[in-house]
PDB file of C-alpha atoms in Angstrom:
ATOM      1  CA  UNK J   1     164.824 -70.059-155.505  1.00  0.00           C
ATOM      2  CA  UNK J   2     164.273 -72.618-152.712  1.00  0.00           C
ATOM      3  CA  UNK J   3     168.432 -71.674-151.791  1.00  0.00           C
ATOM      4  CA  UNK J   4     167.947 -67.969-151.146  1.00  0.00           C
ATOM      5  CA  UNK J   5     164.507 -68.975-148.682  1.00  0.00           C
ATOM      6  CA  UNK J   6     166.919 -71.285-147.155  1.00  0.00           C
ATOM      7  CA  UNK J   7     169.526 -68.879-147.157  1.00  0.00           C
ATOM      8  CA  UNK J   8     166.799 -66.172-145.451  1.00  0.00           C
ATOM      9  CA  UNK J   9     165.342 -68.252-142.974  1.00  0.00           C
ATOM     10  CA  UNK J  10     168.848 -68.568-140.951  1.00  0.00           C
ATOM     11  CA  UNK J  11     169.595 -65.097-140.883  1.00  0.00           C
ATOM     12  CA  UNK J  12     168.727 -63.442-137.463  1.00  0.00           C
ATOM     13  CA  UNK J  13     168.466 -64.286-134.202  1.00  0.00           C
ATOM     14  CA  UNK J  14     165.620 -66.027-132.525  1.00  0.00           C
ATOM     15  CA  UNK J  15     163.101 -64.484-129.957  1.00  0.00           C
ATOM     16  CA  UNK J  16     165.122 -67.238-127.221  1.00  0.00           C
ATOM     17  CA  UNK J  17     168.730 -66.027-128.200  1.00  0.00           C
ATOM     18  CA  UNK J  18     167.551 -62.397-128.163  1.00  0.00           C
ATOM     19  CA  UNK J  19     165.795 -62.796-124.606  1.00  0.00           C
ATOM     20  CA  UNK J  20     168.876 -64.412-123.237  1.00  0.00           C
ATOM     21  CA  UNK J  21     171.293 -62.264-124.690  1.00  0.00           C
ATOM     22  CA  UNK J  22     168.894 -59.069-122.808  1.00  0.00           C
ATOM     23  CA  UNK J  23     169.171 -61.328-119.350  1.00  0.00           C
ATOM     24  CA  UNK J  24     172.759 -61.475-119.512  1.00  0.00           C
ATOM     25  CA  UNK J  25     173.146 -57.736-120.662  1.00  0.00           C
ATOM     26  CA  UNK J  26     171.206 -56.380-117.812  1.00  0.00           C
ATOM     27  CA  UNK J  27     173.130 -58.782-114.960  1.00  0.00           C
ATOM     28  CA  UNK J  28     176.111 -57.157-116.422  1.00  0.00           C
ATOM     29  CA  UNK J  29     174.908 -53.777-115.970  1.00  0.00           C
ATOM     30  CA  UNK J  30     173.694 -54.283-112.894  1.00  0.00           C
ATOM     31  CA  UNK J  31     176.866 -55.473-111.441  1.00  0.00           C
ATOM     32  CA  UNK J  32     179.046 -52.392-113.215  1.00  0.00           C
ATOM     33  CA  UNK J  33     176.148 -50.243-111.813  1.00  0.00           C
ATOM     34  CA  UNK J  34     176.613 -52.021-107.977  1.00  0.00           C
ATOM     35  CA  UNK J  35     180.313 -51.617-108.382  1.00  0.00           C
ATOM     36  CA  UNK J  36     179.898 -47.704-109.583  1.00  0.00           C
ATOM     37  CA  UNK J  37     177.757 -47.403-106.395  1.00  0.00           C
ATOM     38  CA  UNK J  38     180.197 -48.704-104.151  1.00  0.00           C
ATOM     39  CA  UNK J  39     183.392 -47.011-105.458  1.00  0.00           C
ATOM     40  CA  UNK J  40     181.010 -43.298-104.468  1.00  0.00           C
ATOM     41  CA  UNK J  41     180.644 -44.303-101.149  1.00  0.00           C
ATOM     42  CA  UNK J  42     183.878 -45.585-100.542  1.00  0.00           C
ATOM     43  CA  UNK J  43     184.734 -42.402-101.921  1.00  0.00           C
ATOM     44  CA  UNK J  44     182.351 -39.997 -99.736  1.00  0.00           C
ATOM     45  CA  UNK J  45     183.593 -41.999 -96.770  1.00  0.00           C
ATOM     46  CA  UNK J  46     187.359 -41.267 -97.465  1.00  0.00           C
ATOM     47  CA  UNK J  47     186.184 -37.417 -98.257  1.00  0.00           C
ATOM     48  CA  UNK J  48     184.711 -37.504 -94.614  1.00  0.00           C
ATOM     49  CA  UNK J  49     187.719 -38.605 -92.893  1.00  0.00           C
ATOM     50  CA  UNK J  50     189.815 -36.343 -95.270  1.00  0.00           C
ATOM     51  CA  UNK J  51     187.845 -33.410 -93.675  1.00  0.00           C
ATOM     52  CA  UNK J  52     188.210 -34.825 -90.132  1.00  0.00           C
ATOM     53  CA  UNK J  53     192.129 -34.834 -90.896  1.00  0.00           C
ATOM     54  CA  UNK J  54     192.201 -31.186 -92.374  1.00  0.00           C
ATOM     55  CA  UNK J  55     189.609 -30.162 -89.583  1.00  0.00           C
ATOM     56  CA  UNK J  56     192.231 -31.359 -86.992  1.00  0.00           C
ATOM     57  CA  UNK J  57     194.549 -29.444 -88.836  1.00  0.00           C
ATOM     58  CA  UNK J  58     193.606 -26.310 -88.783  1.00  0.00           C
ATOM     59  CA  UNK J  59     192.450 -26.133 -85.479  1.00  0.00           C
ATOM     60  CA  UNK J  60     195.804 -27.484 -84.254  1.00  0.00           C
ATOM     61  CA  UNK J  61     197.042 -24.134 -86.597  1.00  0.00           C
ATOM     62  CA  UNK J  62     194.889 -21.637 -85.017  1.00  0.00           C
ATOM     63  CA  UNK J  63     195.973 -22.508 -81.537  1.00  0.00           C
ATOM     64  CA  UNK J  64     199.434 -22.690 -82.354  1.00  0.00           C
ATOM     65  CA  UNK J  65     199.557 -19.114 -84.307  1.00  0.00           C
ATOM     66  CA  UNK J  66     197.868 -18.290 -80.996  1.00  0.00           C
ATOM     67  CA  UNK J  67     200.510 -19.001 -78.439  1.00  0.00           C
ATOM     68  CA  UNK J  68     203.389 -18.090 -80.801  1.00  0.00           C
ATOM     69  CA  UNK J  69     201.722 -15.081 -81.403  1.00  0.00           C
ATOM     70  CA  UNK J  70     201.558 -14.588 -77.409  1.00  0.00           C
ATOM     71  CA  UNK J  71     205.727 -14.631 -77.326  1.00  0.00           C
ATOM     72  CA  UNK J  72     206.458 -11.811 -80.377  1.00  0.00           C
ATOM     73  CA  UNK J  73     207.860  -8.960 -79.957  1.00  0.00           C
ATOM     74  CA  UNK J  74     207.553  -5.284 -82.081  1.00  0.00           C
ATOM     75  CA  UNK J  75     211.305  -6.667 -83.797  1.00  0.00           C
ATOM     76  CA  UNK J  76     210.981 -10.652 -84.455  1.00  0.00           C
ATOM     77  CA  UNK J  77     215.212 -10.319 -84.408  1.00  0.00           C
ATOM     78  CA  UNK J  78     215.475  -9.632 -81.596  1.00  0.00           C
ATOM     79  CA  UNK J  79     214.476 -12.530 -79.491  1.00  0.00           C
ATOM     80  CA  UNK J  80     215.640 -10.559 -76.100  1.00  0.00           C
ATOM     81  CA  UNK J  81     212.788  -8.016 -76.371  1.00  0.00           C
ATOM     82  CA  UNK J  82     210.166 -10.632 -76.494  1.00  0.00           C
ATOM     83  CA  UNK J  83     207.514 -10.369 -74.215  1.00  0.00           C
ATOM     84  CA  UNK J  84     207.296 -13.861 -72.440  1.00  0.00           C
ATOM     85  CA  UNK J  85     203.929 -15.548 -71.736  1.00  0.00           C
ATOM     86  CA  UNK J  86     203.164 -15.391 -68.576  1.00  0.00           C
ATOM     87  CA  UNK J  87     201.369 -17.862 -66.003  1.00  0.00           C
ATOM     88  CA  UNK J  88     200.418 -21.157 -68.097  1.00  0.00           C
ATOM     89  CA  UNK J  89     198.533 -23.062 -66.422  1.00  0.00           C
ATOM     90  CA  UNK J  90     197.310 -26.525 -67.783  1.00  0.00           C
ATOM     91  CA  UNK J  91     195.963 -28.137 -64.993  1.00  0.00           C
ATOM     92  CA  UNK J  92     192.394 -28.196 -65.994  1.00  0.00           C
ATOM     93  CA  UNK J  93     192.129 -31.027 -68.580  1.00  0.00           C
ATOM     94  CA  UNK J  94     191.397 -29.723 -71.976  1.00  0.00           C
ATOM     95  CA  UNK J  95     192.563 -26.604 -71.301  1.00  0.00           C
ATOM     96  CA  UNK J  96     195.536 -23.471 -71.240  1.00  0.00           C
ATOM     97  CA  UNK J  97     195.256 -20.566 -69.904  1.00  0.00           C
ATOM     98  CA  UNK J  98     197.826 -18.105 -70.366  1.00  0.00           C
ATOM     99  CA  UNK J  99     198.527 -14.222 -70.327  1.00  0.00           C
ATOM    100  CA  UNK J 100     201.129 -12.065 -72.570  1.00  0.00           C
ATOM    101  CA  UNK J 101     202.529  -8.490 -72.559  1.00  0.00           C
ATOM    102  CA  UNK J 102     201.496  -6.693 -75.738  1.00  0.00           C
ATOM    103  CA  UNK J 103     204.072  -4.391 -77.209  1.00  0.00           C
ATOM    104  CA  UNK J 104     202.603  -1.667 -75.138  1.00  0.00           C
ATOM    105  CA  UNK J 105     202.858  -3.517 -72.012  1.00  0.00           C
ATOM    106  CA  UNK J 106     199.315  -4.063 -71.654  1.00  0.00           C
ATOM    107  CA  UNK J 107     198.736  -7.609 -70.352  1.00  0.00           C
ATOM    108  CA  UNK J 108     196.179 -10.116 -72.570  1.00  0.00           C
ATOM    109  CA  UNK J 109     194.299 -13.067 -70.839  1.00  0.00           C
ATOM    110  CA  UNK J 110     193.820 -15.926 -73.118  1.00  0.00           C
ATOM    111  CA  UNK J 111     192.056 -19.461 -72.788  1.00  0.00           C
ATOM    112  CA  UNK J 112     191.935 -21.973 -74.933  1.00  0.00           C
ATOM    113  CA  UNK J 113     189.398 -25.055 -74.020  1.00  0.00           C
ATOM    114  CA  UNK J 114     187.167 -28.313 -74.986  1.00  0.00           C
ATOM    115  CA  UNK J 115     183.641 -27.127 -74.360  1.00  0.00           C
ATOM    116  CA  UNK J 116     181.226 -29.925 -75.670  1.00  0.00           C
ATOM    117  CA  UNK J 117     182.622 -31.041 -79.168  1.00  0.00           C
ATOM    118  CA  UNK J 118     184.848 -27.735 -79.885  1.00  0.00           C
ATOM    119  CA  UNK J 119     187.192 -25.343 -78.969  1.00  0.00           C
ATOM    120  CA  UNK J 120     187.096 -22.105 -78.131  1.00  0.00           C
ATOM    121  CA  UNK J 121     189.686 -19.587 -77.176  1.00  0.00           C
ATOM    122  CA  UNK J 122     187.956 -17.293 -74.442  1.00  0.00           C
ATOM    123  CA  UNK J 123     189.464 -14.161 -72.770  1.00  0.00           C
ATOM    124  CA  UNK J 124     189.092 -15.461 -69.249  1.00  0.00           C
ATOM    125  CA  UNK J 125     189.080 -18.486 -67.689  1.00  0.00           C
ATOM    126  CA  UNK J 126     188.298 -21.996 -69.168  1.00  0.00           C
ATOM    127  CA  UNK J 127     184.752 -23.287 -70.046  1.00  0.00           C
ATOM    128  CA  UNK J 128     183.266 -19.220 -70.506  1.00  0.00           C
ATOM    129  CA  UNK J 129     182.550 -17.505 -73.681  1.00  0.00           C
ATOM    130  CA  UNK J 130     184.841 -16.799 -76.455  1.00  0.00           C
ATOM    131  CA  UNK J 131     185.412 -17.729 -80.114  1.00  0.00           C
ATOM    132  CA  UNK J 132     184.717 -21.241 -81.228  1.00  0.00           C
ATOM    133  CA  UNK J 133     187.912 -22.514 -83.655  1.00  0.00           C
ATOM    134  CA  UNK J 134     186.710 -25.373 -85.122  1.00  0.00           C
ATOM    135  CA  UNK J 135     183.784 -26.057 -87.069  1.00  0.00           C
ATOM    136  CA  UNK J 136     180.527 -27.786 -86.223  1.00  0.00           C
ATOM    137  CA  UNK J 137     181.218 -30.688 -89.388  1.00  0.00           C
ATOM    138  CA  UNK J 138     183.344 -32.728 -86.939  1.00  0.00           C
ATOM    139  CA  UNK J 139     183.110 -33.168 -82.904  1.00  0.00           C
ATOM    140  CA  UNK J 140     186.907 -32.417 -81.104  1.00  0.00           C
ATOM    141  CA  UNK J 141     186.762 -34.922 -78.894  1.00  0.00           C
ATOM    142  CA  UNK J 142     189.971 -34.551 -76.783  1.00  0.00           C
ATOM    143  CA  UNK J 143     192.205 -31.481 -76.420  1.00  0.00           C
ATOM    144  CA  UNK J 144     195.509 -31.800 -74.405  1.00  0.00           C
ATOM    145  CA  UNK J 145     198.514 -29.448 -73.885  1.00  0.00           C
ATOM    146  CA  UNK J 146     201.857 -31.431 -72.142  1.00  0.00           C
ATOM    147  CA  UNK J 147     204.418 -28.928 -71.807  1.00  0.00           C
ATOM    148  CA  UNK J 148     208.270 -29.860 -71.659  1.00  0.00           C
ATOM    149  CA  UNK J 149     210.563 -26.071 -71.771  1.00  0.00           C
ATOM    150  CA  UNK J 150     210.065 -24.141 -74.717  1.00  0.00           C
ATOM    151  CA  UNK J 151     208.176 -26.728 -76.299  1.00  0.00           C
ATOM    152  CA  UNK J 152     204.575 -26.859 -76.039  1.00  0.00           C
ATOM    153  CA  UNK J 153     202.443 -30.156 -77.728  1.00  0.00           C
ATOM    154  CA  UNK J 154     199.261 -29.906 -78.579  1.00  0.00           C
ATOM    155  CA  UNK J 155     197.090 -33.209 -79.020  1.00  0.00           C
ATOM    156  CA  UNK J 156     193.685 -32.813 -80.628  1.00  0.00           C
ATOM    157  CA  UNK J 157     190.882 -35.899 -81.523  1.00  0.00           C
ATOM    158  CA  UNK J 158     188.372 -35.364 -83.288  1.00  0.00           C
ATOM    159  CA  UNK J 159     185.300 -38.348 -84.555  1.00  0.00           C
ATOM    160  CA  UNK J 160     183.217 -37.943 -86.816  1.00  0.00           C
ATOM    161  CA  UNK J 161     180.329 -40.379 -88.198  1.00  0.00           C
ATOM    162  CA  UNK J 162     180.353 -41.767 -91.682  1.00  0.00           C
ATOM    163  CA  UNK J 163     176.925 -42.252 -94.101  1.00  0.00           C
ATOM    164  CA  UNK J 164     177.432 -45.646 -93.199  1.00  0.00           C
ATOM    165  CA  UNK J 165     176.867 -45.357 -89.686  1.00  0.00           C
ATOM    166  CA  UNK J 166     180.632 -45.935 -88.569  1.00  0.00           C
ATOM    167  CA  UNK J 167     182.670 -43.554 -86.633  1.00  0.00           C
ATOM    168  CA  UNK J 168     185.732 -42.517 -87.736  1.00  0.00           C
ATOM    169  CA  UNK J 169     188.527 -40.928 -84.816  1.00  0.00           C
ATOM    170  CA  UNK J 170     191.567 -39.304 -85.786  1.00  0.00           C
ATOM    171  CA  UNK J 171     194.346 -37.709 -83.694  1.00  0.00           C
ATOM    172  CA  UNK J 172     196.927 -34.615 -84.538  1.00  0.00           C
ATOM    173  CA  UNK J 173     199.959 -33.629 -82.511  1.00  0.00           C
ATOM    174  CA  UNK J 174     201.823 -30.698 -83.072  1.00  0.00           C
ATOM    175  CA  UNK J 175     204.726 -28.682 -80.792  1.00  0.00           C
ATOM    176  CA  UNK J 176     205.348 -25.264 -80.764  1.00  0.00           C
ATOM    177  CA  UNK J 177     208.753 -23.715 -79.910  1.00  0.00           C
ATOM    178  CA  UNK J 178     207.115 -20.224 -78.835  1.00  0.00           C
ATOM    179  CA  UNK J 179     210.275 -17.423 -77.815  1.00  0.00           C
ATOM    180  CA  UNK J 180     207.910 -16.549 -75.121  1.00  0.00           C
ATOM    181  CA  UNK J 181     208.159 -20.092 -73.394  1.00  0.00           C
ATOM    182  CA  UNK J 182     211.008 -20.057 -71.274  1.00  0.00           C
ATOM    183  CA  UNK J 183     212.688 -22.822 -70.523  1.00  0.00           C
ATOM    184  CA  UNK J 184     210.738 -24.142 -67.334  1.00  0.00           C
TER     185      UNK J 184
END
């Protein structure tokens, strides 16, 4: 009989081993849960500049189906019917304005400009009215158009701030061969 007490009284842990054993359970939770925590906003912050990219993107898109759209013709084969654009004029930074003969000869005014922290294609001249392209999640802060013959670049930047307080800037070049550019 005085084996099996002996035997009893050893079995199970102490109040000391069960505290410590709690202490390090929680410091190991605590760092898995800092870690978790981090890896989201890492992850939010990449999300953010994912959308900044993509924003860029489209805009860059919408211009582009823009002016290509200005050089078509009413038969896409034949590239001698196509109704040139007309006066381009970048000399305003930030801005192209441009004209085009419709099929039925009726001439369209376009403008496409930085105004603030978007841009807008107008039907008149540059800074005035129109349609805003991009959205109000990220601010477009530079808009240029370099022309070189048929080729037409557009260069967009575009910031935009992170949770964290840092800003992120991104820029996205892209040329269009329009058959209405000709080749000066």
């Amino acid at each position: 009989m005085h084996r099996s007490r002996h035997h009893s009284a050893s079995a199970g842990f102490t109040l000391v081993e069960l505290m410590v054993a709690m202490v390090l359970g929680l410091i190991v939770i605590g760092a898995v849960l800092a870690l978790v925590l981090s890896m989201i906003r890492a992850n939010n912050e990449t999300i953010q500049a994912t959308r900044l990219t993509q924003e860029l993107r489209a805009t860059a898109a919408v211009i582009t189906s823009e002016l290509q759209r200005a050089g078509s013709s009413a038969n896409p084969f034949n590239l001698t019917q196509t109704a040139a654009l007309g006066a381009i004029d970048t000399a305003t930074a930030g801005c192209i304005v441009y004209n085009y003969s419709n099929t039925a000869g009726t001439t369209i005014n376009r403008a496409i400009s930085l105004r603030g922290d978007a841009v807008f294609l107008g039907t008149t001249a540059c800074g005035s009215g129109g349609t805003q392209l991009s959205s109000d999640d990220v601010s477009i802060t530079g808009l240029q158009f370099t022309r070189s013959g048929r080729a037409l670049t557009v260069n967009l930047t575009g910031a935009t701030t992170l949770a964290s307080g840092t800003t992120v800037s991104r820029s996205y070049a892209q040329t269009i061969y329009a058959p209405g550019l000709s080749g000066t």
